Amino acid sequence: MGFYVTPRIVRQLRPICFQLSVRYFSVTDQHKTRLAEVGKLELPKAQGKYETGQLFLHRVFGYRGVILFPWLARVYDRDLPAQNKSIQNETASGPATGDSSSTPPNTNKEVQKKTHTFYQVLIDQRDCPYIRAQTEAVTFLGNQESSRSLYAIPGLDYVAHEDILPYSSGEQHPLQHELFDKFLAHQPDKDPPFSAQDTLRAWQKKNHPWLELSDVHKETTEGIRVTVIPFYMGCRETPAASVYWWRYCIRLENLGELSVQLRERHWRIFSLSGTLETVRGRGVVGQEPVLSPRLPAFQYSSHVSLQAPSGHMWGTFRMEREDGHMFDCRIPPFSLESKPDDSGNSTDDSTSNSPSSSGSPSSSSPTTGGGGGGSSSGSTTSGGSTSMEDLF
């Protein structure tokens, strides 16, 4: 049976654990609560990075995980006032918004940029059924140029530095994931007692292009914070055109005291070729998640394709508070940029784009699951299959 450490319990236990070295966490399933030993909490690092092999609890989603390697990302936070000290903090600005609907609202203001550390991590498979986030959200295109399939690596995630709650364990196999023993070797004389194997280094080098996390976008509306992380996946040739693919991960977090439910999504997708697509629908990934003080966050992943090497997306989520108040929660605008190797052959005579955003797959989309979200479930293959072997 898997166990889920609720974020509420993690937040409550943090001061106690640090002071008294408590070694137990309350864990819950659907019907009852009991205690299970996990390990001993350590003080989070205010400075510096965590090492490969560090065990942790996720501050928001509560799952157990292990750190593989860090990423240094550019974070564009629209909640922070832009500073004039451009030498210390670069800013990003967009075109002034007029009557044109091809530009997102409020892009005429400067957005402060800062660098921040994120980590590539493995999730304990015992916790996956209890996480309010997709655990097969990291997807990639098949190796064949003509392939239109998406594949996923189960239990792989990206975690911000501040969401890491480090802990130690005396177990030789503290985490259950099929890649744990392939990537990490137990070395009890080291801290942390797990070190990277050559397999992990080779895997990171080979798959760096589609794993790389570079830009993070954040914006808060009426206490609901939306974080977007786009990833370029690659280009696929079709008889008609080149199709460029991205995946994007979205996290919604309720910072207030009242529960809020996501009712609708409204996307605008602009392509460099000059086309604009509007996508509307109920919920996301087939759900209308409730963000409550007890379970304040929800995370999902989707995909978009363009017949142009770049574009941008923005939109809103229609939210309903428990008191009946409805409001539009802004999704921060973010760019869709291809890598140089894939953008050189693009032309300006492309007359249409074919996005499959948030549950509207087009005819040129790879085989993906439907259900109002665009998460790649239809042709996704689990670890241990041919698709997993392609990663090594």
Coordinates of C-alpha atoms in Angstrom, one line a residue:
M1 CA 0.0 0.0 0.0
G2 CA 1.3 3.5 -0.9
F3 CA 1.4 6.3 1.6
Y4 CA 0.7 10.0 1.1
V5 CA 2.2 12.6 3.4
T6 CA -0.3 15.5 3.3
P7 CA 1.1 19.0 2.8
R8 CA -0.9 20.2 5.8
I9 CA 0.8 17.6 8.0
V10 CA 4.2 18.4 6.6
R11 CA 3.8 22.1 7.4
Q12 CA 2.6 21.3 10.9
L13 CA 5.4 18.9 11.7
R14 CA 8.3 21.0 10.4
P15 CA 9.1 23.0 13.5
I16 CA 8.6 20.0 15.8
C17 CA 10.8 17.8 13.7
F18 CA 13.6 20.3 13.5
Q19 CA 13.6 20.8 17.3
L20 CA 13.0 17.3 18.5
S21 CA 14.2 15.1 15.6
V22 CA 10.9 13.4 15.3
R23 CA 11.2 10.4 13.0
Y24 CA 7.6 9.7 12.2
F25 CA 5.1 11.2 9.9
S26 CA 1.3 10.9 9.8
V27 CA 0.3 9.2 6.6
T28 CA -3.1 8.7 5.2
D29 CA -5.0 6.6 2.7
Q30 CA -8.7 7.0 1.7
H31 CA -10.2 5.6 4.9
K32 CA -7.7 5.8 7.8
T33 CA -4.6 7.4 9.2
R34 CA -1.6 5.7 10.7
L35 CA 2.1 6.3 11.4
A36 CA 4.9 5.1 9.1
E37 CA 8.6 5.7 9.6
V38 CA 10.2 7.7 6.8
G39 CA 13.4 9.1 8.2
K40 CA 14.8 12.1 10.0
L41 CA 14.2 15.6 8.8
E42 CA 17.2 17.9 8.2
L43 CA 17.3 21.6 8.1
P44 CA 16.6 23.0 4.6
K45 CA 19.4 24.8 2.9
A46 CA 19.0 28.6 2.8
Q47 CA 22.1 28.8 0.5
G48 CA 23.9 26.4 -1.8
K49 CA 22.5 23.5 -3.7
Y50 CA 21.4 20.0 -2.7
E51 CA 23.6 17.1 -3.8
T52 CA 22.7 14.2 -6.1
G53 CA 21.2 11.5 -4.0
Q54 CA 19.5 13.8 -1.4
L55 CA 16.2 12.3 -0.1
F56 CA 13.4 14.8 0.4
L57 CA 9.7 15.4 1.0
H58 CA 7.9 17.8 -1.4
R59 CA 6.8 20.8 0.6
V60 CA 3.6 21.2 -1.4
F61 CA 2.6 17.8 -2.7
G62 CA 4.1 15.8 0.2
Y63 CA 5.6 12.9 -1.8
R64 CA 9.0 11.3 -1.1
G65 CA 11.7 11.8 -3.7
V66 CA 15.4 11.9 -4.5
I67 CA 17.4 14.5 -6.3
L68 CA 19.2 13.6 -9.5
F69 CA 20.7 16.9 -10.6
P70 CA 20.0 20.7 -10.6
W71 CA 18.8 23.1 -13.3
L72 CA 19.4 26.8 -13.2
A73 CA 16.3 28.5 -14.5
R74 CA 15.3 32.1 -15.4
V75 CA 12.2 33.0 -13.4
Y76 CA 9.9 35.7 -14.7
D77 CA 7.6 36.7 -11.7
R78 CA 4.9 39.2 -12.6
D79 CA 4.1 39.6 -8.9
L80 CA 7.5 41.3 -8.3
P81 CA 7.9 45.0 -9.2
A82 CA 10.5 45.5 -11.9
Q83 CA 13.6 47.3 -10.7
N84 CA 15.7 49.8 -12.5
K85 CA 18.9 47.9 -11.6
S86 CA 19.1 46.1 -14.9
I87 CA 22.6 45.1 -14.3
Q88 CA 21.6 43.0 -11.3
N89 CA 18.3 41.8 -12.6
E90 CA 17.5 41.7 -16.3
T91 CA 13.9 42.3 -17.3
A92 CA 11.7 41.1 -20.0
S93 CA 9.2 43.3 -21.8
G94 CA 6.5 42.7 -24.4
P95 CA 4.9 45.0 -27.0
A96 CA 2.3 47.5 -25.9
T97 CA -1.1 46.1 -26.0
G98 CA -3.6 47.8 -28.3
D99 CA -6.6 46.4 -30.0
S100 CA -4.7 43.5 -31.4
S101 CA -5.6 40.2 -30.0
S102 CA -2.4 38.6 -31.0
T103 CA -0.6 40.0 -28.0
P104 CA -1.3 39.1 -24.3
P105 CA -2.7 41.7 -22.0
N106 CA -0.4 43.8 -19.8
T107 CA 2.7 42.9 -21.7
N108 CA 3.8 46.5 -21.9
K109 CA 5.2 46.3 -18.4
E110 CA 8.6 45.1 -17.5
V111 CA 8.9 41.8 -15.7
Q112 CA 11.7 41.2 -13.4
K113 CA 13.9 38.2 -14.1
K114 CA 16.0 36.2 -11.6
T115 CA 17.8 33.0 -11.7
H116 CA 16.7 30.1 -9.4
T117 CA 17.6 26.5 -8.8
F118 CA 15.3 23.7 -9.7
Y119 CA 16.0 19.9 -9.4
Q120 CA 15.3 16.9 -11.6
V121 CA 13.9 14.3 -9.2
L122 CA 12.5 10.8 -9.0
I123 CA 9.2 10.3 -7.1
D124 CA 8.6 7.3 -4.9
Q125 CA 6.1 5.2 -6.9
R126 CA 4.3 4.3 -3.6
D127 CA 3.2 7.9 -3.3
C128 CA 2.1 8.5 -7.0
P129 CA -1.6 7.5 -6.5
Y130 CA -2.0 10.2 -3.8
I131 CA -0.3 13.2 -5.5
R132 CA -2.4 16.0 -6.9
A133 CA -0.1 16.2 -9.9
Q134 CA 0.5 14.1 -13.0
T135 CA 3.3 11.6 -12.4
E136 CA 3.8 11.0 -16.1
A137 CA 4.1 14.6 -17.0
V138 CA 7.6 14.5 -18.4
T139 CA 7.1 13.4 -22.0
F140 CA 9.3 13.1 -25.1
L141 CA 8.9 12.4 -28.8
G142 CA 9.8 9.0 -30.3
N143 CA 13.3 8.7 -31.8
Q144 CA 12.0 8.1 -35.3
E145 CA 11.6 11.2 -37.3
S146 CA 8.3 10.0 -38.7
S147 CA 7.0 9.0 -35.3
R148 CA 3.9 10.9 -34.0
S149 CA 3.9 9.2 -30.6
L150 CA 4.6 10.7 -27.2
Y151 CA 6.2 8.7 -24.5
A152 CA 6.4 9.4 -20.8
I153 CA 8.8 8.6 -17.9
P154 CA 6.7 7.7 -14.9
G155 CA 7.7 9.4 -11.6
L156 CA 10.0 12.1 -12.9
D157 CA 9.5 15.7 -11.8
Y158 CA 11.0 19.2 -11.5
V159 CA 11.1 20.8 -8.0
A160 CA 12.0 24.3 -6.9
H161 CA 14.7 24.6 -4.3
E162 CA 12.3 26.0 -1.6
D163 CA 10.0 23.0 -2.1
I164 CA 12.7 20.6 -0.9
L165 CA 12.4 19.3 2.7
P166 CA 15.5 17.2 3.1
Y167 CA 15.6 14.1 5.2
S168 CA 17.9 11.2 5.9
S169 CA 17.2 7.5 6.1
G170 CA 19.2 4.5 7.2
E171 CA 17.6 2.2 4.5
Q172 CA 19.7 1.0 1.6
H173 CA 16.6 1.3 -0.7
P174 CA 14.5 4.1 0.8
L175 CA 12.8 4.9 -2.5
Q176 CA 10.8 2.7 -4.8
H177 CA 11.4 3.6 -8.4
E178 CA 12.7 1.5 -11.3
L179 CA 15.5 3.9 -12.1
F180 CA 16.7 4.4 -8.5
D181 CA 19.3 1.6 -8.6
K182 CA 20.2 2.4 -12.2
F183 CA 21.0 6.0 -11.4
L184 CA 22.3 5.9 -7.8
A185 CA 24.7 3.8 -5.9
H186 CA 24.6 3.3 -2.1
Q187 CA 27.7 4.7 -0.4
P188 CA 27.0 4.7 3.4
D189 CA 30.2 6.6 4.2
K190 CA 29.1 9.7 2.2
D191 CA 26.5 12.4 2.8
P192 CA 24.1 12.0 1.3
P193 CA 24.8 8.2 1.1
F194 CA 23.8 7.9 -2.6
S195 CA 26.0 9.0 -5.5
A196 CA 25.5 9.2 -9.2
Q197 CA 26.3 6.3 -11.4
D198 CA 27.7 6.5 -14.9
T199 CA 24.3 5.6 -16.1
L200 CA 22.8 8.8 -14.7
R201 CA 25.5 11.0 -16.2
A202 CA 25.1 9.3 -19.6
W203 CA 21.3 9.6 -19.4
Q204 CA 21.5 13.3 -18.5
K205 CA 23.9 14.0 -21.4
K206 CA 21.8 12.1 -24.0
N207 CA 18.4 13.5 -23.0
H208 CA 19.5 17.0 -22.0
P209 CA 17.7 18.7 -25.0
W210 CA 14.2 17.7 -24.0
L211 CA 14.8 17.6 -20.2
E212 CA 16.3 21.1 -20.0
L213 CA 14.4 23.6 -17.8
S214 CA 15.2 27.1 -18.7
D215 CA 12.3 29.5 -18.2
V216 CA 9.6 29.7 -15.4
H217 CA 6.7 32.2 -15.5
K218 CA 4.6 33.1 -12.4
E219 CA 1.6 35.4 -11.8
T220 CA -1.0 35.7 -9.0
T221 CA -4.6 36.7 -9.3
E222 CA -6.9 37.0 -6.2
G223 CA -4.7 34.7 -4.2
I224 CA -4.3 32.0 -6.9
R225 CA -0.7 31.6 -8.1
V226 CA -0.1 30.1 -11.5
T227 CA 3.3 28.8 -12.5
V228 CA 4.1 27.8 -16.1
I229 CA 7.2 26.0 -17.3
P230 CA 7.5 25.4 -21.1
F231 CA 9.8 22.8 -22.6
Y232 CA 10.8 22.4 -26.2
M233 CA 10.4 18.8 -27.4
G234 CA 11.6 18.8 -31.0
C235 CA 10.5 19.0 -34.6
R236 CA 8.7 16.4 -36.7
E237 CA 8.5 16.6 -40.5
T238 CA 5.3 15.9 -42.3
P239 CA 4.6 16.0 -46.0
A240 CA 3.0 19.4 -45.7
A241 CA 5.2 21.2 -43.1
S242 CA 7.6 21.0 -40.2
V243 CA 5.7 20.6 -36.9
Y244 CA 7.4 22.0 -33.7
W245 CA 6.4 20.5 -30.4
W246 CA 6.4 21.9 -26.8
R247 CA 5.1 20.6 -23.5
Y248 CA 4.2 22.9 -20.7
C249 CA 3.7 22.2 -17.0
I250 CA 1.2 24.3 -15.0
R251 CA 0.9 24.5 -11.3
L252 CA -2.0 26.3 -9.5
E253 CA -1.7 27.1 -5.9
N254 CA -4.3 28.6 -3.6
L255 CA -2.6 31.1 -1.2
G256 CA -5.8 32.1 0.5
E257 CA -8.2 30.7 3.1
L258 CA -11.2 30.0 1.0
S259 CA -11.5 27.0 -1.3
V260 CA -11.6 27.7 -5.0
Q261 CA -12.6 25.5 -7.9
L262 CA -11.3 25.7 -11.5
R263 CA -14.2 25.7 -13.9
E264 CA -13.0 26.7 -17.3
R265 CA -9.9 27.4 -19.3
H266 CA -9.4 29.9 -22.1
W267 CA -6.2 29.8 -24.1
R268 CA -4.8 32.0 -26.9
I269 CA -1.9 30.6 -29.0
F270 CA 0.0 32.8 -31.4
S271 CA 2.3 31.5 -34.0
L272 CA 5.2 33.3 -35.7
S273 CA 3.5 32.5 -39.0
G274 CA 0.9 35.1 -37.9
T275 CA -2.0 32.8 -36.9
L276 CA -3.9 33.0 -33.7
E277 CA -5.9 30.1 -32.1
T278 CA -8.4 30.3 -29.3
V279 CA -9.1 27.3 -27.1
R280 CA -11.9 27.1 -24.6
G281 CA -13.1 24.2 -22.5
R282 CA -14.3 22.9 -19.2
G283 CA -11.6 22.3 -16.5
V284 CA -8.2 20.9 -17.3
V285 CA -7.1 17.3 -18.1
G286 CA -10.7 16.2 -17.6
Q287 CA -10.9 17.6 -14.1
E288 CA -12.3 20.6 -12.3
P289 CA -9.9 20.6 -9.4
V290 CA -10.7 22.2 -6.0
L291 CA -7.9 24.1 -4.4
S292 CA -8.6 24.1 -0.6
P293 CA -6.5 25.1 2.4
R294 CA -5.9 21.4 3.1
L295 CA -5.0 20.5 -0.5
P296 CA -4.0 23.9 -2.0
A297 CA -2.2 22.9 -5.2
F298 CA -2.8 21.1 -8.5
Q299 CA -0.3 20.4 -11.2
Y300 CA -0.7 19.1 -14.8
S301 CA 1.0 19.0 -18.1
S302 CA -0.1 19.4 -21.7
H303 CA 1.3 19.9 -25.2
V304 CA 1.1 22.3 -28.1
S305 CA 2.4 22.2 -31.7
L306 CA 3.0 24.9 -34.2
Q307 CA 4.0 24.9 -37.9
A308 CA 6.5 27.7 -37.0
P309 CA 9.6 27.6 -34.9
S310 CA 8.3 30.0 -32.3
G311 CA 5.2 31.6 -30.8
H312 CA 3.6 32.5 -27.5
M313 CA 0.7 31.5 -25.3
W314 CA -1.4 33.2 -22.6
G315 CA -4.9 32.8 -21.2
T316 CA -7.1 32.6 -18.1
F317 CA -8.7 30.1 -15.8
R318 CA -12.3 30.8 -14.8
M319 CA -12.3 30.2 -11.0
E320 CA -15.3 29.8 -8.6
R321 CA -14.7 30.6 -4.9
E322 CA -16.7 28.7 -2.2
D323 CA -18.7 31.8 -1.6
G324 CA -19.9 31.8 -5.2
H325 CA -17.6 34.6 -6.4
M326 CA -16.3 34.0 -10.0
F327 CA -13.1 35.5 -11.4
D328 CA -10.6 35.1 -14.1
C329 CA -7.2 33.9 -13.0
R330 CA -4.5 35.1 -15.4
I331 CA -2.1 32.6 -16.9
P332 CA 1.2 34.4 -17.4
P333 CA 2.3 34.8 -21.1
F334 CA 5.1 32.6 -22.1
S335 CA 7.2 32.1 -25.2
L336 CA 7.4 29.0 -27.3
E337 CA 11.0 28.9 -28.6
S338 CA 12.6 26.1 -30.6
K339 CA 16.2 25.2 -30.4
P340 CA 18.6 26.5 -33.1
D341 CA 19.1 23.1 -34.7
D342 CA 15.3 22.8 -35.5
S343 CA 14.5 26.4 -36.5
G344 CA 16.9 26.8 -39.4
N345 CA 14.6 25.3 -42.1
S346 CA 11.5 27.2 -41.2
T347 CA 9.9 29.4 -43.9
D348 CA 7.6 32.4 -43.9
D349 CA 5.0 30.9 -46.3
S350 CA 3.4 28.7 -43.6
T351 CA -0.2 29.7 -43.6
S352 CA -1.6 27.8 -40.6
N353 CA -0.6 26.4 -37.3
S354 CA -1.9 23.3 -35.7
P355 CA -1.8 23.6 -31.9
S356 CA -3.1 20.9 -29.6
S357 CA -3.4 22.9 -26.4
S358 CA -5.3 21.8 -23.3
G359 CA -7.3 19.1 -24.9
S360 CA -7.8 20.1 -28.6
P361 CA -5.4 17.8 -30.5
S362 CA -5.2 18.6 -34.2
S363 CA -4.8 16.2 -37.1
S364 CA -1.0 16.7 -37.0
S365 CA -0.7 16.0 -33.3
P366 CA 0.9 12.9 -32.0
T367 CA -1.2 10.2 -30.5
T368 CA -2.3 11.6 -27.2
G369 CA -5.0 11.1 -24.6
G370 CA -8.1 13.2 -24.8
G371 CA -10.4 14.0 -22.0
G372 CA -10.1 17.7 -22.0
G373 CA -6.4 18.1 -21.2
G374 CA -3.9 17.0 -23.8
S375 CA -2.0 14.8 -21.3
S376 CA -0.2 12.1 -23.2
S377 CA -1.9 9.0 -22.0
G378 CA -3.1 7.3 -25.1
S379 CA 0.2 6.1 -26.4
T380 CA 2.3 6.7 -23.4
T381 CA 4.4 3.7 -22.4
S382 CA 5.5 3.0 -18.9
G383 CA 9.1 2.4 -17.8
G384 CA 10.7 -0.9 -18.7
S385 CA 9.2 -0.8 -22.2
T386 CA 10.9 0.0 -25.4
S387 CA 10.4 3.7 -24.9
M388 CA 12.3 3.6 -21.6
E389 CA 15.2 1.7 -23.3
D390 CA 15.4 4.5 -25.9
L391 CA 16.5 6.9 -23.2
F392 CA 19.8 5.1 -22.5

